[in-house]
């Protein structure tokens, strides 16, 4: 039987950092589903296509070949990791990720990946929609202030000039949009284990998750 691990939670809860380590421990393929929505946003922005123009956005999606190598998304043969983690894309992604037709297409791609490989996927709707039958489900949370602090440090370490207050505002805005959108909103699956990571270090969260998977 295939192993599938779902990790959901709000922006900045530590999902990707934790998922990458757990992936190594259990030899799973790490699928960062947020990066797929970010890729759709990047390509749409590059082509000057607004999220209201759903048909054009869908055409963009149909011309995207996406797979993961070494934890990073490869889009049409190019590693676009640096281009999709900018504040501009973070600001715009919620609008594209709330298009239900886009979600339907990406969810299918994610489900295909989970049939081919043992996966650990992180996102907002993995336990509730994408991998309803996941063998393991986790829901990570942390206070907005702690999540903003983590994202701030991550971007500063990348050499970007960013402002903490703006990141906090963006996190609160995205929490609201992710939780209140009509299509596949962020929520904890009934059978997911909830872990509040506020004040916990990465190893403590990893140990907790690994204990449950074992
Ligand atoms: O995890 P992230 O910040 O990279 O996600 C980017 C955006 O994509 C975020 O605003 C929510 C959305 N998203 C989603 O709607 N469903 C997912 N499974 C993953 C991300």
Short mmCIF file of C-alpha atoms and ligand atoms in Angstrom, two decimals:
data_model
loop_
_atom_site.label_atom_id
_atom_site.label_comp_id
_atom_site.label_asym_id
_atom_site.label_seq_id
_atom_site.Cartn_x
_atom_site.Cartn_y
_atom_site.Cartn_z
CA UNK A 1 0.00 0.00 0.00
CA UNK A 2 1.20 3.51 -0.79
CA UNK A 3 2.04 5.84 2.06
CA UNK A 4 0.54 9.32 1.77
CA UNK A 5 1.08 12.04 4.33
CA UNK A 6 -1.05 15.20 4.30
CA UNK A 7 0.19 18.35 6.02
CA UNK A 8 -2.18 21.30 6.06
CA UNK A 9 -2.19 24.62 7.84
CA UNK A 10 -1.97 28.37 7.35
CA UNK A 11 0.89 30.26 5.64
CA UNK A 12 4.12 30.20 7.62
CA UNK A 13 3.20 27.38 10.00
CA UNK A 14 6.41 25.55 9.04
CA UNK A 15 4.78 22.99 6.77
CA UNK A 16 7.42 22.89 4.04
CA UNK A 17 10.46 22.85 6.35
CA UNK A 18 8.95 20.02 8.38
CA UNK A 19 7.65 18.09 5.37
CA UNK A 20 11.07 18.07 3.69
CA UNK A 21 12.71 16.50 6.75
CA UNK A 22 9.94 13.94 7.26
CA UNK A 23 10.21 13.10 3.52
CA UNK A 24 13.90 12.23 3.94
CA UNK A 25 13.23 10.13 7.06
CA UNK A 26 10.65 7.95 5.33
CA UNK A 27 11.88 8.20 1.73
CA UNK A 28 8.77 10.02 0.50
CA UNK A 29 8.46 12.43 -2.41
CA UNK A 30 7.81 15.94 -1.09
CA UNK A 31 5.12 17.80 -3.04
CA UNK A 32 4.75 21.48 -2.19
CA UNK A 33 1.27 22.16 -3.57
CA UNK A 34 1.42 25.90 -2.77
CA UNK A 35 4.26 26.16 -5.30
CA UNK A 36 1.90 24.82 -7.98
CA UNK A 37 -0.61 27.64 -7.28
CA UNK A 38 2.32 30.07 -7.20
CA UNK A 39 3.49 28.79 -10.61
CA UNK A 40 0.03 29.44 -12.11
CA UNK A 41 0.19 32.94 -10.61
CA UNK A 42 3.68 33.59 -12.01
CA UNK A 43 2.77 32.51 -15.54
CA UNK A 44 -0.49 34.48 -15.46
CA UNK A 45 1.21 37.63 -14.18
CA UNK A 46 3.94 37.29 -16.81
CA UNK A 47 1.23 37.08 -19.48
CA UNK A 48 -0.76 39.99 -17.95
CA UNK A 49 -3.75 37.76 -17.28
CA UNK A 50 -5.97 38.84 -14.39
CA UNK A 51 -7.59 36.21 -12.13
CA UNK A 52 -11.03 37.32 -13.41
CA UNK A 53 -10.12 36.03 -16.87
CA UNK A 54 -10.68 32.41 -15.91
CA UNK A 55 -10.57 30.91 -19.43
CA UNK A 56 -7.18 32.45 -20.12
CA UNK A 57 -5.80 31.30 -16.76
CA UNK A 58 -7.02 27.76 -17.54
CA UNK A 59 -5.18 27.84 -20.86
CA UNK A 60 -2.02 28.77 -18.99
CA UNK A 61 -2.54 25.77 -16.67
CA UNK A 62 -3.02 23.42 -19.64
CA UNK A 63 0.39 24.45 -20.97
CA UNK A 64 2.22 23.75 -17.75
CA UNK A 65 4.17 20.53 -17.17
CA UNK A 66 4.96 20.33 -13.47
CA UNK A 67 6.98 17.84 -11.51
CA UNK A 68 9.19 17.89 -8.43
CA UNK A 69 12.92 17.31 -8.24
CA UNK A 70 14.85 17.56 -4.97
CA UNK A 71 11.83 19.10 -3.23
CA UNK A 72 11.49 21.88 -5.81
CA UNK A 73 8.99 22.49 -8.58
CA UNK A 74 10.19 22.16 -12.15
CA UNK A 75 7.91 23.97 -14.58
CA UNK A 76 8.32 23.17 -18.27
CA UNK A 77 11.91 22.11 -17.54
CA UNK A 78 12.84 25.19 -15.49
CA UNK A 79 13.43 25.45 -11.74
CA UNK A 80 11.28 28.47 -10.86
CA UNK A 81 11.68 28.34 -7.09
CA UNK A 82 13.22 31.83 -6.74
CA UNK A 83 10.63 33.42 -9.03
CA UNK A 84 7.60 32.06 -7.14
CA UNK A 85 8.68 32.92 -3.59
CA UNK A 86 8.83 36.71 -4.08
CA UNK A 87 6.51 39.03 -2.08
CA UNK A 88 4.78 40.00 -5.37
CA UNK A 89 3.69 36.43 -6.06
CA UNK A 90 2.79 35.90 -2.36
CA UNK A 91 0.51 38.93 -2.58
CA UNK A 92 -1.25 37.79 -5.73
CA UNK A 93 -1.49 34.03 -5.31
CA UNK A 94 -4.70 33.91 -3.22
CA UNK A 95 -6.73 35.38 -6.09
CA UNK A 96 -5.58 32.70 -8.55
CA UNK A 97 -5.77 29.89 -5.97
CA UNK A 98 -9.41 30.67 -5.30
CA UNK A 99 -10.48 29.92 -8.91
CA UNK A 100 -12.35 26.63 -8.58
CA UNK A 101 -11.62 25.48 -12.15
CA UNK A 102 -7.88 25.98 -11.55
CA UNK A 103 -8.13 24.01 -8.31
CA UNK A 104 -9.91 21.13 -10.05
CA UNK A 105 -7.07 20.80 -12.58
CA UNK A 106 -4.28 21.04 -10.01
CA UNK A 107 -5.99 18.64 -7.61
CA UNK A 108 -6.06 16.02 -10.40
CA UNK A 109 -2.34 16.50 -11.01
CA UNK A 110 -1.63 16.11 -7.30
CA UNK A 111 -3.72 12.95 -7.09
CA UNK A 112 -1.84 11.48 -10.07
CA UNK A 113 1.46 12.13 -8.30
CA UNK A 114 0.20 10.35 -5.19
CA UNK A 115 -0.65 7.27 -7.26
CA UNK A 116 2.88 7.08 -8.69
CA UNK A 117 4.88 7.76 -5.54
CA UNK A 118 4.78 7.56 -1.75
CA UNK A 119 4.23 11.25 -1.02
CA UNK A 120 4.15 13.87 1.64
CA UNK A 121 2.10 16.84 0.44
CA UNK A 122 1.64 20.17 2.12
CA UNK A 123 -1.07 22.71 1.41
CA UNK A 124 -4.46 23.89 2.63
CA UNK A 125 -6.87 21.17 1.43
CA UNK A 126 -4.72 18.04 1.26
CA UNK A 127 -6.44 16.16 4.10
CA UNK A 128 -9.92 17.42 3.18
CA UNK A 129 -9.91 17.26 -0.65
CA UNK A 130 -6.73 16.10 -2.42
CA UNK A 131 -5.85 13.05 -0.32
CA UNK A 132 -9.02 12.37 1.64
CA UNK A 133 -7.76 8.82 2.23
CA UNK A 134 -4.22 9.81 3.22
CA UNK A 135 -2.66 7.29 5.56
CA UNK A 136 -1.53 10.13 7.86
CA UNK A 137 -2.95 13.63 8.28
CA UNK A 138 -1.54 16.56 10.23
CA UNK A 139 -2.71 20.14 10.72
CA UNK A 140 0.03 22.59 11.75
CA UNK A 141 -0.76 25.96 13.30
CA UNK A 142 1.16 28.80 15.00
CA UNK A 143 0.29 32.33 16.05
CA UNK A 144 0.26 34.92 13.20
CA UNK A 145 3.11 36.84 14.89
CA UNK A 146 5.34 33.77 15.08
CA UNK A 147 4.57 32.85 11.48
CA UNK A 148 5.38 36.40 10.31
CA UNK A 149 8.66 36.31 12.23
CA UNK A 150 9.63 33.01 10.54
CA UNK A 151 8.81 34.29 7.04
CA UNK A 152 10.66 37.56 7.75
CA UNK A 153 13.85 35.68 8.70
CA UNK A 154 13.53 33.37 5.69
CA UNK A 155 13.28 36.31 3.25
CA UNK A 156 16.05 38.31 4.96
CA UNK A 157 18.30 35.25 4.71
CA UNK A 158 17.61 35.22 0.99
CA UNK A 159 18.90 38.79 0.84
CA UNK A 160 15.49 40.40 0.20
CA UNK A 161 14.56 43.76 1.72
CA UNK A 162 11.34 43.18 3.63
CA UNK A 163 9.31 44.75 6.40
CA UNK A 164 7.99 42.67 9.35
CA UNK A 165 4.74 44.64 9.74
CA UNK A 166 3.92 44.18 6.06
CA UNK A 167 4.58 40.44 6.25
CA UNK A 168 2.33 40.17 9.32
CA UNK A 169 -0.43 42.07 7.51
CA UNK A 170 -0.05 39.79 4.48
CA UNK A 171 -0.24 36.66 6.66
CA UNK A 172 -3.42 37.87 8.37
CA UNK A 173 -4.94 38.80 5.00
CA UNK A 174 -4.04 35.42 3.47
CA UNK A 175 -5.39 33.53 6.52
CA UNK A 176 -8.68 35.32 5.98
CA UNK A 177 -8.77 34.62 2.22
CA UNK A 178 -7.66 30.97 2.56
CA UNK A 179 -10.21 30.28 5.31
CA UNK A 180 -13.16 32.14 3.82
CA UNK A 181 -12.94 31.30 0.14
CA UNK A 182 -15.70 29.23 -1.37
CA UNK A 183 -13.55 26.58 -3.11
CA UNK A 184 -11.76 24.13 -0.79
CA UNK A 185 -11.14 26.53 2.10
CA UNK A 186 -8.42 25.94 4.66
CA UNK A 187 -9.76 23.75 7.44
CA UNK A 188 -8.61 20.87 9.54
CA UNK A 189 -9.76 17.41 8.41
CA UNK A 190 -11.71 15.68 11.16
CA UNK A 191 -9.18 12.86 11.28
CA UNK A 192 -6.08 15.11 11.21
CA UNK A 193 -3.76 15.44 14.19
CA UNK A 194 -3.42 19.12 15.13
CA UNK A 195 -0.02 20.42 16.24
CA UNK A 196 0.41 24.00 17.50
CA UNK A 197 4.04 24.78 16.65
CA UNK A 198 4.21 28.13 18.49
CA UNK A 199 7.33 28.00 20.66
CA UNK A 200 8.38 24.58 19.32
CA UNK A 201 11.57 24.10 17.34
CA UNK A 202 11.67 22.25 14.03
CA UNK A 203 13.07 19.03 15.53
CA UNK A 204 10.30 18.87 18.15
CA UNK A 205 7.61 19.06 15.47
CA UNK A 206 9.42 16.56 13.22
CA UNK A 207 9.77 14.10 16.12
CA UNK A 208 6.08 14.40 16.93
CA UNK A 209 5.05 13.70 13.33
CA UNK A 210 7.54 10.84 12.85
CA UNK A 211 6.30 9.20 16.05
CA UNK A 212 2.79 9.07 14.60
CA UNK A 213 3.92 7.78 11.19
CA UNK A 214 6.01 4.99 12.71
O1 LIG B 1 1.81 27.49 1.08
P1 LIG B 1 1.99 28.71 0.16
O2 LIG B 1 2.05 30.02 0.91
O3 LIG B 1 3.11 28.57 -0.79
O4 LIG B 1 0.64 28.74 -0.71
C1 LIG B 1 0.44 29.71 -1.69
C2 LIG B 1 -1.05 29.99 -1.85
O5 LIG B 1 -1.70 28.90 -2.47
C3 LIG B 1 -1.79 30.29 -0.55
O6 LIG B 1 -2.36 31.58 -0.61
C4 LIG B 1 -2.89 29.28 -0.47
C5 LIG B 1 -2.87 28.55 -1.77
N1 LIG B 1 -2.90 27.10 -1.61
C6 LIG B 1 -4.11 26.49 -1.72
O7 LIG B 1 -5.13 27.16 -1.88
N2 LIG B 1 -4.21 25.14 -1.65
C7 LIG B 1 -3.12 24.40 -1.46
N3 LIG B 1 -3.24 23.07 -1.41
C8 LIG B 1 -1.86 25.01 -1.32
C9 LIG B 1 -1.79 26.38 -1.39
#
